[in-house]
mmCIF file of C-alpha atoms and ligand atoms in Angstrom:
data_model
loop_
_atom_site.group_PDB
_atom_site.id
_atom_site.type_symbol
_atom_site.label_atom_id
_atom_site.label_comp_id
_atom_site.label_asym_id
_atom_site.label_seq_id
_atom_site.Cartn_x
_atom_site.Cartn_y
_atom_site.Cartn_z
ATOM 1 C CA MET A 34 18.791 -23.988 -6.548
ATOM 2 C CA PRO A 35 15.621 -22.676 -8.221
ATOM 3 C CA ARG A 36 16.282 -19.419 -9.959
ATOM 4 C CA THR A 37 13.497 -17.655 -8.076
ATOM 5 C CA SER A 38 14.764 -18.241 -4.548
ATOM 6 C CA LEU A 39 16.049 -15.259 -2.617
ATOM 7 C CA THR A 40 18.971 -16.754 -0.697
ATOM 8 C CA PRO A 41 22.286 -15.414 0.610
ATOM 9 C CA ALA A 42 24.047 -17.194 -2.297
ATOM 10 C CA GLN A 43 21.690 -15.643 -4.847
ATOM 11 C CA ARG A 44 22.196 -12.191 -3.242
ATOM 12 C CA GLU A 45 25.992 -12.631 -3.444
ATOM 13 C CA GLN A 46 25.749 -13.712 -7.071
ATOM 14 C CA SER A 47 23.432 -10.824 -7.887
ATOM 15 C CA LEU A 48 25.842 -8.257 -6.363
ATOM 16 C CA SER A 49 28.748 -9.792 -8.224
ATOM 17 C CA ASP A 50 26.859 -9.814 -11.566
ATOM 18 C CA MET A 51 25.489 -6.276 -11.299
ATOM 19 C CA SER A 52 28.844 -4.777 -10.380
ATOM 20 C CA SER A 53 30.837 -6.674 -13.048
ATOM 21 C CA GLU A 54 28.825 -5.757 -16.138
ATOM 22 C CA PRO A 55 26.621 -2.636 -16.792
ATOM 23 C CA VAL A 56 22.847 -3.034 -16.455
ATOM 24 C CA ASP A 57 20.103 -1.495 -18.534
ATOM 25 C CA LEU A 58 18.137 -0.490 -15.500
ATOM 26 C CA LEU A 59 18.949 -0.107 -11.825
ATOM 27 C CA VAL A 60 15.933 0.139 -9.540
ATOM 28 C CA VAL A 61 16.589 1.747 -6.170
ATOM 29 C CA GLY A 62 14.030 0.582 -3.554
ATOM 30 C CA GLY A 63 12.445 -2.785 -3.001
ATOM 31 C CA GLY A 64 8.914 -1.832 -1.987
ATOM 32 C CA VAL A 65 5.891 -2.631 -4.167
ATOM 33 C CA THR A 66 6.743 0.170 -6.629
ATOM 34 C CA GLY A 67 10.365 -0.885 -7.221
ATOM 35 C CA ALA A 68 9.518 -4.566 -7.277
ATOM 36 C CA GLY A 69 6.801 -3.959 -9.866
ATOM 37 C CA ILE A 70 9.118 -1.838 -12.017
ATOM 38 C CA ALA A 71 11.883 -4.479 -11.847
ATOM 39 C CA LEU A 72 9.486 -7.266 -12.834
ATOM 40 C CA ASP A 73 7.985 -5.233 -15.712
ATOM 41 C CA ALA A 74 11.425 -4.410 -17.055
ATOM 42 C CA ALA A 75 12.812 -7.918 -16.648
ATOM 43 C CA THR A 76 9.864 -9.415 -18.590
ATOM 44 C CA ARG A 77 10.669 -7.024 -21.431
ATOM 45 C CA GLY A 78 14.130 -8.564 -21.689
ATOM 46 C CA MET A 79 16.080 -5.797 -20.015
ATOM 47 C CA ARG A 80 19.146 -6.478 -17.890
ATOM 48 C CA VAL A 81 17.773 -5.330 -14.530
ATOM 49 C CA ALA A 82 19.135 -4.911 -11.012
ATOM 50 C CA ILE A 83 17.106 -4.001 -7.931
ATOM 51 C CA VAL A 84 18.543 -3.044 -4.552
ATOM 52 C CA GLU A 85 16.803 -2.479 -1.216
ATOM 53 C CA ALA A 86 18.407 -0.958 1.849
ATOM 54 C CA GLN A 87 16.350 -2.978 4.326
ATOM 55 C CA ASP A 88 14.556 -6.252 3.758
ATOM 56 C CA TRP A 89 12.169 -6.523 0.785
ATOM 57 C CA ALA A 90 9.060 -4.488 1.629
ATOM 58 C CA GLY A 91 10.947 -3.022 4.561
ATOM 59 C CA GLY A 92 9.361 0.400 4.072
ATOM 60 C CA THR A 93 5.729 1.426 3.626
ATOM 61 C CA SER A 94 4.805 -1.690 1.594
ATOM 62 C CA GLN A 95 4.303 -3.907 4.623
ATOM 63 C CA TRP A 96 2.324 -1.432 6.796
ATOM 64 C CA SER A 97 -0.668 -0.732 4.561
ATOM 65 C CA SER A 98 -4.360 -1.381 5.105
ATOM 66 C CA LYS A 99 -3.715 -4.506 2.943
ATOM 67 C CA LEU A 100 -6.442 -3.685 0.469
ATOM 68 C CA VAL A 101 -6.374 -3.866 -3.295
ATOM 69 C CA HIS A 102 -8.974 -1.252 -4.065
ATOM 70 C CA GLY A 103 -9.924 1.101 -6.841
ATOM 71 C CA GLY A 104 -10.211 3.913 -4.314
ATOM 72 C CA LEU A 105 -13.974 4.385 -4.009
ATOM 73 C CA ARG A 106 -13.430 7.916 -2.704
ATOM 74 C CA TYR A 107 -11.660 8.972 -5.851
ATOM 75 C CA LEU A 108 -14.944 8.548 -7.610
ATOM 76 C CA TYR A 109 -16.353 11.363 -5.531
ATOM 77 C CA GLN A 110 -13.382 13.438 -6.796
ATOM 78 C CA LEU A 111 -14.495 12.427 -10.334
ATOM 79 C CA ASN A 112 -11.138 10.744 -11.058
ATOM 80 C CA PHE A 113 -12.701 7.997 -13.156
ATOM 81 C CA ALA A 114 -9.578 7.058 -15.164
ATOM 82 C CA LEU A 115 -7.588 6.334 -11.994
ATOM 83 C CA VAL A 116 -10.348 4.214 -10.474
ATOM 84 C CA ALA A 117 -10.898 2.304 -13.741
ATOM 85 C CA GLU A 118 -7.234 1.447 -14.058
ATOM 86 C CA ALA A 119 -6.987 0.375 -10.399
ATOM 87 C CA LEU A 120 -10.097 -1.854 -10.704
ATOM 88 C CA LYS A 121 -8.769 -3.477 -13.886
ATOM 89 C CA GLU A 122 -5.546 -4.322 -12.007
ATOM 90 C CA ARG A 123 -7.577 -5.590 -9.054
ATOM 91 C CA GLY A 124 -9.406 -7.994 -11.351
ATOM 92 C CA LEU A 125 -6.122 -9.233 -12.829
ATOM 93 C CA LEU A 126 -4.570 -9.790 -9.382
ATOM 94 C CA LEU A 127 -7.708 -11.705 -8.170
ATOM 95 C CA THR A 128 -7.997 -13.950 -11.194
ATOM 96 C CA ARG A 129 -4.632 -14.297 -12.897
ATOM 97 C CA THR A 130 -1.510 -12.875 -11.414
ATOM 98 C CA ALA A 131 -1.850 -13.377 -7.616
ATOM 99 C CA PRO A 132 -5.052 -15.258 -6.672
ATOM 100 C CA HIS A 133 -3.013 -17.001 -3.907
ATOM 101 C CA LEU A 134 -2.465 -13.608 -2.187
ATOM 102 C CA VAL A 135 -5.359 -11.426 -3.211
ATOM 103 C CA LYS A 136 -8.885 -12.373 -2.018
ATOM 104 C CA ALA A 137 -12.270 -10.760 -2.625
ATOM 105 C CA GLN A 138 -13.462 -9.014 0.489
ATOM 106 C CA PRO A 139 -17.072 -7.869 1.140
ATOM 107 C CA PHE A 140 -17.532 -4.562 3.037
ATOM 108 C CA LEU A 141 -20.628 -3.226 4.736
ATOM 109 C CA TRP A 142 -21.149 0.523 4.326
ATOM 110 C CA PRO A 143 -23.530 1.593 7.111
ATOM 111 C CA LEU A 144 -25.937 4.378 6.143
ATOM 112 C CA LYS A 145 -26.940 6.892 8.773
ATOM 113 C CA THR A 146 -29.769 8.662 6.954
ATOM 114 C CA PRO A 147 -32.386 7.233 4.571
ATOM 115 C CA VAL A 148 -32.966 8.015 0.874
ATOM 116 C CA VAL A 149 -30.416 10.737 0.113
ATOM 117 C CA GLU A 150 -27.369 9.003 1.577
ATOM 118 C CA ARG A 151 -28.467 5.640 0.158
ATOM 119 C CA SER A 152 -28.894 7.124 -3.297
ATOM 120 C CA TYR A 153 -25.661 9.053 -3.150
ATOM 121 C CA SER A 154 -23.731 5.973 -1.929
ATOM 122 C CA ALA A 155 -25.440 3.638 -4.355
ATOM 123 C CA VAL A 156 -24.463 5.763 -7.294
ATOM 124 C CA GLY A 157 -20.829 5.751 -6.180
ATOM 125 C CA VAL A 158 -20.711 2.004 -5.511
ATOM 126 C CA GLY A 159 -22.759 1.343 -8.718
ATOM 127 C CA MET A 160 -20.216 3.199 -10.747
ATOM 128 C CA TYR A 161 -17.455 1.322 -8.959
ATOM 129 C CA ASP A 162 -19.071 -2.005 -9.947
ATOM 130 C CA MET A 163 -19.602 -0.776 -13.519
ATOM 131 C CA LEU A 164 -15.920 0.267 -13.907
ATOM 132 C CA SER A 165 -14.892 -3.035 -12.462
ATOM 133 C CA GLN A 166 -16.968 -4.894 -15.076
ATOM 134 C CA PHE A 167 -15.702 -2.613 -17.793
ATOM 135 C CA GLY A 168 -12.064 -3.418 -16.812
ATOM 136 C CA GLY A 169 -12.835 -7.159 -16.769
ATOM 137 C CA GLY A 170 -14.180 -7.192 -20.360
ATOM 138 C CA GLY A 171 -17.836 -7.211 -19.223
ATOM 139 C CA GLN A 172 -17.364 -9.451 -16.196
ATOM 140 C CA SER A 173 -16.323 -8.309 -12.699
ATOM 141 C CA ALA A 174 -14.043 -10.474 -10.526
ATOM 142 C CA VAL A 175 -16.250 -9.676 -7.517
ATOM 143 C CA PRO A 176 -20.038 -9.619 -6.883
ATOM 144 C CA SER A 177 -21.959 -6.370 -7.359
ATOM 145 C CA GLN A 178 -23.440 -4.157 -4.614
ATOM 146 C CA ARG A 179 -26.359 -5.310 -2.521
ATOM 147 C CA HIS A 180 -28.706 -3.141 -0.405
ATOM 148 C CA TYR A 181 -29.767 -4.106 3.157
ATOM 149 C CA SER A 182 -32.388 -2.846 5.517
ATOM 150 C CA LYS A 183 -31.211 -2.163 9.076
ATOM 151 C CA GLU A 184 -32.353 -5.669 10.166
ATOM 152 C CA GLY A 185 -30.766 -7.301 7.150
ATOM 153 C CA ALA A 186 -27.471 -5.542 7.798
ATOM 154 C CA ARG A 187 -27.495 -6.565 11.450
ATOM 155 C CA GLU A 188 -28.133 -10.163 10.500
ATOM 156 C CA LEU A 189 -25.037 -10.007 8.289
ATOM 157 C CA PHE A 190 -23.062 -8.155 10.964
ATOM 158 C CA PRO A 191 -24.527 -8.681 14.461
ATOM 159 C CA GLY A 192 -21.659 -6.660 15.956
ATOM 160 C CA ILE A 193 -22.903 -3.418 14.565
ATOM 161 C CA ARG A 194 -24.754 -0.901 16.790
ATOM 162 C CA GLY A 195 -28.462 -0.591 16.181
ATOM 163 C CA ASP A 196 -28.330 3.245 16.400
ATOM 164 C CA ALA A 197 -25.394 3.440 13.970
ATOM 165 C CA LEU A 198 -27.360 2.770 10.818
ATOM 166 C CA VAL A 199 -30.716 2.891 9.103
ATOM 167 C CA GLY A 200 -29.595 0.456 6.422
ATOM 168 C CA ALA A 201 -26.405 -0.540 4.595
ATOM 169 C CA ILE A 202 -24.857 -1.278 1.237
ATOM 170 C CA ARG A 203 -22.586 -4.309 0.830
ATOM 171 C CA PHE A 204 -19.873 -3.860 -1.797
ATOM 172 C CA TYR A 205 -16.723 -5.813 -2.646
ATOM 173 C CA ASP A 206 -13.037 -4.930 -2.756
ATOM 174 C CA ALA A 207 -10.023 -7.191 -2.225
ATOM 175 C CA ARG A 208 -7.476 -7.740 0.513
ATOM 176 C CA VAL A 209 -3.838 -8.717 0.060
ATOM 177 C CA ASP A 210 -0.872 -9.894 2.054
ATOM 178 C CA ASP A 211 1.122 -6.760 1.135
ATOM 179 C CA ALA A 212 4.620 -7.853 2.127
ATOM 180 C CA ARG A 213 4.261 -11.273 0.481
ATOM 181 C CA LEU A 214 3.066 -9.638 -2.697
ATOM 182 C CA VAL A 215 6.358 -7.678 -2.833
ATOM 183 C CA LEU A 216 8.388 -10.835 -2.167
ATOM 184 C CA ASP A 217 6.551 -12.644 -4.957
ATOM 185 C CA LEU A 218 7.191 -9.724 -7.336
ATOM 186 C CA VAL A 219 10.881 -9.761 -6.549
ATOM 187 C CA ARG A 220 11.089 -13.586 -6.814
ATOM 188 C CA THR A 221 9.279 -13.493 -10.149
ATOM 189 C CA ALA A 222 11.583 -10.757 -11.393
ATOM 190 C CA ARG A 223 14.492 -12.965 -10.310
ATOM 191 C CA GLY A 224 12.928 -15.785 -12.328
ATOM 192 C CA TYR A 225 13.124 -13.506 -15.382
ATOM 193 C CA GLY A 226 16.813 -12.847 -14.719
ATOM 194 C CA ALA A 227 16.744 -9.722 -12.525
ATOM 195 C CA MET A 228 19.652 -9.300 -10.105
ATOM 196 C CA CYS A 229 18.196 -8.743 -6.646
ATOM 197 C CA ALA A 230 19.973 -7.614 -3.441
ATOM 198 C CA SER A 231 18.323 -6.646 -0.191
ATOM 199 C CA ARG A 232 20.336 -4.978 2.648
ATOM 200 C CA THR A 233 22.059 -2.999 -0.096
ATOM 201 C CA GLN A 234 21.829 0.818 0.120
ATOM 202 C CA VAL A 235 22.528 3.359 -2.570
ATOM 203 C CA THR A 236 24.901 5.877 -0.970
ATOM 204 C CA GLY A 237 25.851 7.919 -4.034
ATOM 205 C CA TYR A 238 25.483 8.170 -7.797
ATOM 206 C CA LEU A 239 27.958 7.891 -10.645
ATOM 207 C CA LYS A 240 27.632 10.834 -13.058
ATOM 208 C CA GLU A 241 28.941 11.834 -16.431
ATOM 209 C CA THR A 242 28.609 15.050 -18.405
ATOM 210 C CA VAL A 243 27.640 14.450 -22.029
ATOM 211 C CA ASP A 244 27.171 17.501 -24.345
ATOM 212 C CA GLY A 245 27.107 19.810 -21.390
ATOM 213 C CA THR A 246 24.398 17.823 -19.590
ATOM 214 C CA GLU A 247 25.136 15.921 -16.441
ATOM 215 C CA ARG A 248 23.421 12.574 -16.178
ATOM 216 C CA VAL A 249 23.394 9.656 -13.751
ATOM 217 C CA THR A 250 25.195 6.611 -15.115
ATOM 218 C CA GLY A 251 25.097 4.303 -12.153
ATOM 219 C CA ALA A 252 25.251 4.134 -8.339
ATOM 220 C CA VAL A 253 27.552 3.414 -5.417
ATOM 221 C CA LEU A 254 26.127 0.588 -3.272
ATOM 222 C CA ARG A 255 26.852 -0.211 0.349
ATOM 223 C CA ASP A 256 26.553 -3.953 1.008
ATOM 224 C CA LEU A 257 25.208 -3.685 4.567
ATOM 225 C CA GLU A 258 25.924 -7.349 5.294
ATOM 226 C CA ALA A 259 29.598 -7.370 4.295
ATOM 227 C CA GLY A 260 30.277 -3.657 4.959
ATOM 228 C CA ARG A 261 31.862 -3.146 1.533
ATOM 229 C CA ASP A 262 31.171 -0.660 -1.282
ATOM 230 C CA LEU A 263 30.431 -1.603 -4.903
ATOM 231 C CA GLU A 264 29.657 0.314 -8.103
ATOM 232 C CA VAL A 265 26.969 -0.453 -10.648
ATOM 233 C CA ARG A 266 26.893 1.128 -14.084
ATOM 234 C CA ALA A 267 23.413 1.572 -15.508
ATOM 235 C CA THR A 268 21.867 3.099 -18.601
ATOM 236 C CA TYR A 269 18.843 4.158 -16.487
ATOM 237 C CA VAL A 270 18.401 4.486 -12.748
ATOM 238 C CA VAL A 271 14.924 4.619 -11.215
ATOM 239 C CA ASN A 272 14.348 6.120 -7.809
ATOM 240 C CA ALA A 273 11.544 4.056 -6.190
ATOM 241 C CA THR A 274 12.269 4.983 -2.608
ATOM 242 C CA GLY A 275 8.833 6.167 -1.451
ATOM 243 C CA VAL A 276 9.103 8.510 1.537
ATOM 244 C CA TRP A 277 12.893 8.503 1.122
ATOM 245 C CA THR A 278 12.591 10.000 -2.369
ATOM 246 C CA GLU A 279 13.920 13.493 -1.516
ATOM 247 C CA ARG A 280 16.903 12.031 0.325
ATOM 248 C CA THR A 281 17.735 9.661 -2.508
ATOM 249 C CA GLN A 282 17.441 12.358 -5.149
ATOM 250 C CA ASP A 283 19.603 14.686 -3.059
ATOM 251 C CA LEU A 284 22.424 12.146 -3.574
ATOM 252 C CA ALA A 285 22.179 12.832 -7.297
ATOM 253 C CA THR A 286 21.477 16.532 -7.562
ATOM 254 C CA ASP A 287 21.385 19.656 -5.478
ATOM 255 C CA LYS A 288 18.772 21.207 -7.818
ATOM 256 C CA GLY A 289 15.838 19.678 -5.996
ATOM 257 C CA GLY A 290 13.093 17.715 -7.804
ATOM 258 C CA LEU A 291 10.212 15.736 -6.445
ATOM 259 C CA ARG A 292 8.750 16.748 -3.093
ATOM 260 C CA VAL A 293 7.237 13.948 -1.007
ATOM 261 C CA LEU A 294 5.367 14.363 2.223
ATOM 262 C CA ALA A 295 5.371 11.493 4.752
ATOM 263 C CA SER A 296 1.809 10.995 6.004
ATOM 264 C CA LYS A 297 1.511 8.535 8.871
ATOM 265 C CA GLY A 298 -1.316 5.997 9.007
ATOM 266 C CA ILE A 299 -1.756 3.540 11.866
ATOM 267 C CA HIS A 300 -3.761 0.403 12.431
ATOM 268 C CA ILE A 301 -4.797 -1.450 15.572
ATOM 269 C CA VAL A 302 -5.146 -5.234 15.647
ATOM 270 C CA VAL A 303 -7.766 -6.967 17.827
ATOM 271 C CA PRO A 304 -8.647 -10.668 18.160
ATOM 272 C CA LYS A 305 -11.477 -11.965 15.941
ATOM 273 C CA ASP A 306 -13.831 -12.779 18.813
ATOM 274 C CA ARG A 307 -14.035 -9.130 19.915
ATOM 275 C CA ILE A 308 -16.312 -8.239 16.960
ATOM 276 C CA ASP A 309 -19.280 -10.302 15.838
ATOM 277 C CA GLY A 310 -19.376 -10.167 12.027
ATOM 278 C CA GLU A 311 -17.953 -11.688 8.908
ATOM 279 C CA ALA A 312 -17.768 -8.857 6.355
ATOM 280 C CA GLY A 313 -15.565 -5.824 6.727
ATOM 281 C CA ILE A 314 -16.888 -2.368 7.566
ATOM 282 C CA PHE A 315 -16.200 0.784 5.555
ATOM 283 C CA LEU A 316 -16.844 4.156 7.174
ATOM 284 C CA ARG A 317 -16.489 7.624 5.786
ATOM 285 C CA THR A 318 -15.067 9.753 8.593
ATOM 286 C CA GLU A 319 -14.699 13.505 8.875
ATOM 287 C CA LYS A 320 -11.024 13.321 7.935
ATOM 288 C CA SER A 321 -10.808 10.305 5.669
ATOM 289 C CA VAL A 322 -12.123 6.726 5.735
ATOM 290 C CA LEU A 323 -11.902 3.940 8.303
ATOM 291 C CA PHE A 324 -11.787 0.234 7.561
ATOM 292 C CA ILE A 325 -12.543 -2.630 9.897
ATOM 293 C CA ILE A 326 -11.053 -5.567 8.063
ATOM 294 C CA PRO A 327 -11.269 -9.298 8.952
ATOM 295 C CA TRP A 328 -7.761 -10.674 8.861
ATOM 296 C CA ASP A 329 -7.438 -14.400 9.663
ATOM 297 C CA ARG A 330 -7.799 -14.693 13.442
ATOM 298 C CA HIS A 331 -7.834 -10.902 13.949
ATOM 299 C CA TRP A 332 -9.365 -7.635 12.835
ATOM 300 C CA VAL A 333 -7.239 -4.864 11.396
ATOM 301 C CA ILE A 334 -8.719 -1.403 12.035
ATOM 302 C CA GLY A 335 -7.506 1.885 10.620
ATOM 303 C CA THR A 336 -6.365 4.270 9.569
ATOM 304 C CA THR A 337 -5.147 7.840 10.371
ATOM 305 C CA ASP A 338 -3.584 10.584 8.350
ATOM 306 C CA THR A 339 -1.056 12.844 10.151
ATOM 307 C CA GLU A 340 2.190 14.447 9.024
ATOM 308 C CA TRP A 341 5.357 12.668 10.209
ATOM 309 C CA THR A 342 8.666 14.476 10.462
ATOM 310 C CA GLU A 343 10.683 12.058 12.663
ATOM 311 C CA ASP A 344 12.804 9.031 11.663
ATOM 312 C CA LEU A 345 11.378 7.629 8.405
ATOM 313 C CA GLN A 346 12.418 4.062 9.257
ATOM 314 C CA HIS A 347 10.521 3.904 12.531
ATOM 315 C CA PRO A 348 7.099 5.606 12.498
ATOM 316 C CA VAL A 349 5.287 4.877 15.735
ATOM 317 C CA THR A 350 1.700 4.708 16.896
ATOM 318 C CA THR A 351 0.841 7.333 19.532
ATOM 319 C CA SER A 352 -1.774 7.272 22.230
ATOM 320 C CA THR A 353 -3.736 9.942 20.300
ATOM 321 C CA ASP A 354 -3.755 7.717 17.198
ATOM 322 C CA ILE A 355 -5.162 4.823 19.179
ATOM 323 C CA ASP A 356 -7.866 7.007 20.789
ATOM 324 C CA TYR A 357 -8.924 8.290 17.383
ATOM 325 C CA VAL A 358 -9.250 4.844 15.811
ATOM 326 C CA LEU A 359 -11.063 3.429 18.850
ATOM 327 C CA GLU A 360 -13.480 6.340 18.830
ATOM 328 C CA GLN A 361 -14.288 5.947 15.126
ATOM 329 C CA ALA A 362 -14.658 2.160 15.397
ATOM 330 C CA ASN A 363 -16.804 2.391 18.534
ATOM 331 C CA SER A 364 -19.193 4.812 16.754
ATOM 332 C CA VAL A 365 -20.509 1.716 14.901
ATOM 333 C CA LEU A 366 -19.651 -1.327 17.111
ATOM 334 C CA ALA A 367 -22.147 -2.803 19.541
ATOM 335 C CA ARG A 368 -19.499 -4.064 21.933
ATOM 336 C CA THR A 369 -17.159 -1.156 22.834
ATOM 337 C CA LEU A 370 -13.518 -1.843 22.068
ATOM 338 C CA THR A 371 -10.975 -0.733 24.695
ATOM 339 C CA ARG A 372 -7.203 -0.619 24.851
ATOM 340 C CA GLU A 373 -7.335 -4.029 26.611
ATOM 341 C CA ASP A 374 -8.659 -5.564 23.393
ATOM 342 C CA ILE A 375 -5.674 -4.404 21.349
ATOM 343 C CA VAL A 376 -3.016 -7.042 20.727
ATOM 344 C CA GLY A 377 -0.879 -4.995 18.356
ATOM 345 C CA THR A 378 -0.538 -1.753 16.384
ATOM 346 C CA TYR A 379 1.509 -0.783 13.368
ATOM 347 C CA ALA A 380 2.351 2.468 11.611
ATOM 348 C CA GLY A 381 3.335 3.252 8.042
ATOM 349 C CA LEU A 382 4.158 6.366 6.012
ATOM 350 C CA ARG A 383 2.346 7.239 2.813
ATOM 351 C CA PRO A 384 4.589 8.831 0.239
ATOM 352 C CA LEU A 385 2.414 11.758 -0.881
ATOM 353 C CA LEU A 386 3.758 13.550 -3.944
ATOM 354 C CA GLN A 387 3.481 17.280 -3.426
ATOM 355 C CA PRO A 388 3.047 20.200 -5.789
ATOM 356 C CA LYS A 389 6.393 21.890 -6.304
ATOM 357 C CA THR A 390 5.502 24.937 -4.190
ATOM 358 C CA LYS A 391 6.965 26.008 -0.893
ATOM 359 C CA GLY A 392 5.096 25.517 2.376
ATOM 360 C CA ARG A 393 3.348 22.598 4.061
ATOM 361 C CA GLY A 394 1.993 19.852 1.859
ATOM 362 C CA VAL A 395 -1.410 18.346 1.518
ATOM 363 C CA LEU A 396 -2.507 15.436 3.713
ATOM 364 C CA GLY A 397 -5.513 13.221 3.016
ATOM 365 C CA GLN A 398 -4.422 12.032 -0.392
ATOM 366 C CA GLY A 399 -3.361 8.492 0.476
ATOM 367 C CA LEU A 400 -5.128 5.429 -0.862
ATOM 368 C CA ALA A 401 -6.315 4.402 2.565
HETATM 369 C C1 LIG B 579 -1.429 3.346 6.658
HETATM 370 C C2 LIG B 579 -1.344 3.067 5.191
HETATM 371 C C3 LIG B 579 -2.357 2.361 4.625
HETATM 372 C C4 LIG B 579 -2.277 2.077 3.218
HETATM 373 N N1 LIG B 579 -3.234 1.278 2.678
HETATM 374 C C5 LIG B 579 -3.146 0.923 1.373
HETATM 375 C C6 LIG B 579 -4.030 -0.028 0.820
HETATM 376 O O1 LIG B 579 -4.852 -0.579 1.505
HETATM 377 N N2 LIG B 579 -3.891 -0.336 -0.457
HETATM 378 C C7 LIG B 579 -2.926 0.266 -1.254
HETATM 379 O O2 LIG B 579 -2.856 -0.028 -2.456
HETATM 380 N N3 LIG B 579 -2.072 1.132 -0.762
HETATM 381 C C8 LIG B 579 -2.118 1.491 0.556
HETATM 382 N N4 LIG B 579 -1.211 2.333 1.112
HETATM 383 C C9 LIG B 579 -0.236 2.951 0.211
HETATM 384 C C10 LIG B 579 0.890 1.927 -0.115
HETATM 385 O O3 LIG B 579 1.258 1.241 1.012
HETATM 386 C C11 LIG B 579 2.081 2.681 -0.663
HETATM 387 O O4 LIG B 579 1.710 3.518 -1.738
HETATM 388 C C12 LIG B 579 3.171 1.762 -1.149
HETATM 389 O O5 LIG B 579 3.516 0.812 -0.221
HETATM 390 C C13 LIG B 579 4.408 2.583 -1.486
HETATM 391 O O6 LIG B 579 5.372 1.654 -1.974
HETATM 392 P P1 LIG B 579 6.795 2.128 -2.437
HETATM 393 O O7 LIG B 579 7.463 0.972 -3.024
HETATM 394 O O8 LIG B 579 6.645 3.366 -3.254
HETATM 395 O O9 LIG B 579 7.516 2.646 -1.108
HETATM 396 P P2 LIG B 579 8.134 1.725 0.063
HETATM 397 O O10 LIG B 579 7.413 0.481 0.308
HETATM 398 O O11 LIG B 579 8.424 2.602 1.214
HETATM 399 O O12 LIG B 579 9.561 1.304 -0.607
HETATM 400 C C14 LIG B 579 10.635 2.188 -0.740
HETATM 401 C C15 LIG B 579 11.870 1.398 -0.346
HETATM 402 O O13 LIG B 579 13.017 2.146 -0.671
HETATM 403 C C16 LIG B 579 14.048 1.716 0.211
HETATM 404 N N5 LIG B 579 15.121 2.707 0.194
HETATM 405 C C17 LIG B 579 15.110 3.980 0.660
HETATM 406 N N6 LIG B 579 16.293 4.541 0.480
HETATM 407 C C18 LIG B 579 17.091 3.656 -0.163
HETATM 408 C C19 LIG B 579 18.436 3.669 -0.625
HETATM 409 N N7 LIG B 579 19.214 4.757 -0.506
HETATM 410 N N8 LIG B 579 18.944 2.526 -1.190
HETATM 411 C C20 LIG B 579 18.172 1.398 -1.324
HETATM 412 N N9 LIG B 579 16.915 1.394 -0.890
HETATM 413 C C21 LIG B 579 16.367 2.445 -0.299
HETATM 414 C C22 LIG B 579 13.319 1.649 1.583
HETATM 415 O O14 LIG B 579 14.002 0.859 2.501
HETATM 416 C C23 LIG B 579 11.951 1.121 1.144
HETATM 417 O O15 LIG B 579 11.827 -0.290 1.377
HETATM 418 C C24 LIG B 579 -1.208 2.606 2.441
HETATM 419 C C25 LIG B 579 -0.189 3.329 3.064
HETATM 420 C C26 LIG B 579 -0.241 3.539 4.427
HETATM 421 C C27 LIG B 579 0.877 4.244 5.094
#
């Protein structure tokens, strides 16, 4: 059996190993954050265990817009350091660490007014390109921006409405198979010796008081396949449970801690032949941004940004969500999309870290 496979036998072995001898690090949550932490720690030679209550990427990490982007809109918030770091990682994923899963993706940004909007957008995209080159040691992993007249843009994307633009800018980002990226991270971590168990939920924490300070020294796990409980002792425990963060930390302390707001974003999926174009489309909307992304034989279109207070495991797309996305997409599409064109929808929850103040949190901070 190759050491990187994630099989029932490997899972059983991992559970047995992690509960029989203490680990340096226990990672709780097998989304992209937890999987990345586990891989990073395993490659540094730590004895690492990672557990996930559902399947790998069972939470937010399989319901994203599937883009690896630097967050163009953060440039307009002047957060250069964040964008530079994200673009550097985008370049590494495209060229070295995951070129089989991460692909360069051109986007057309339709401009509605001449001169001022073009200059404003060109500066933003130009800086985006520059930071991308900077992160790649002088060479970007994707082509730089290109400007189009209205006719040029419609040649590139015949499915765009003539009255929706006076011209356009084409820029590049990257798309990713988000769930497979998580699986590959976990498998690679496994290859470096990490013990990995899905369908394994942390239900409590082990604690000790040393010099008057109480600290977490491990966790109680529920093996959801076998219905048994296990204990893992750990020098460090990382809570990487996304929108479940407050619940998971409540198992460890009643003193509070991080506050995380669940912000729902939905996408609709339509067959490829419903829109005539090859590039993606990027739109700045009143509330956020909207992407129309080519995805194999389909288009993925989204997203929204609304607070979600129901069951965290099963966010759902509402009729209002669909109307909003259709309205935004139809503002630029020549052939009007209707509900009949939709072959699927999906919804995910952004874990938005909140300031530690009382009251309702802030929406509109997600990556997409
Ligand atoms: C609509 C939408 C679009 C997005 N688009 C993009 C995008 O294009 N690009 C981008 O980079 N980001 C995007 N994001 C953001 C990105 O998806 C998230 O930031 C990321 O997936 C969060 O990963 P995570 O590992 O922190 O959380 P999750 O993926 O939710 O992982 C947390 C895991 O913890 C597990 N868990 C919870 N409690 C326990 C427990 N007690 N024991 C064990 N396991 C537990 C859960 O089952 C879950 O799998 C988008 C998000 C949304 C919602």
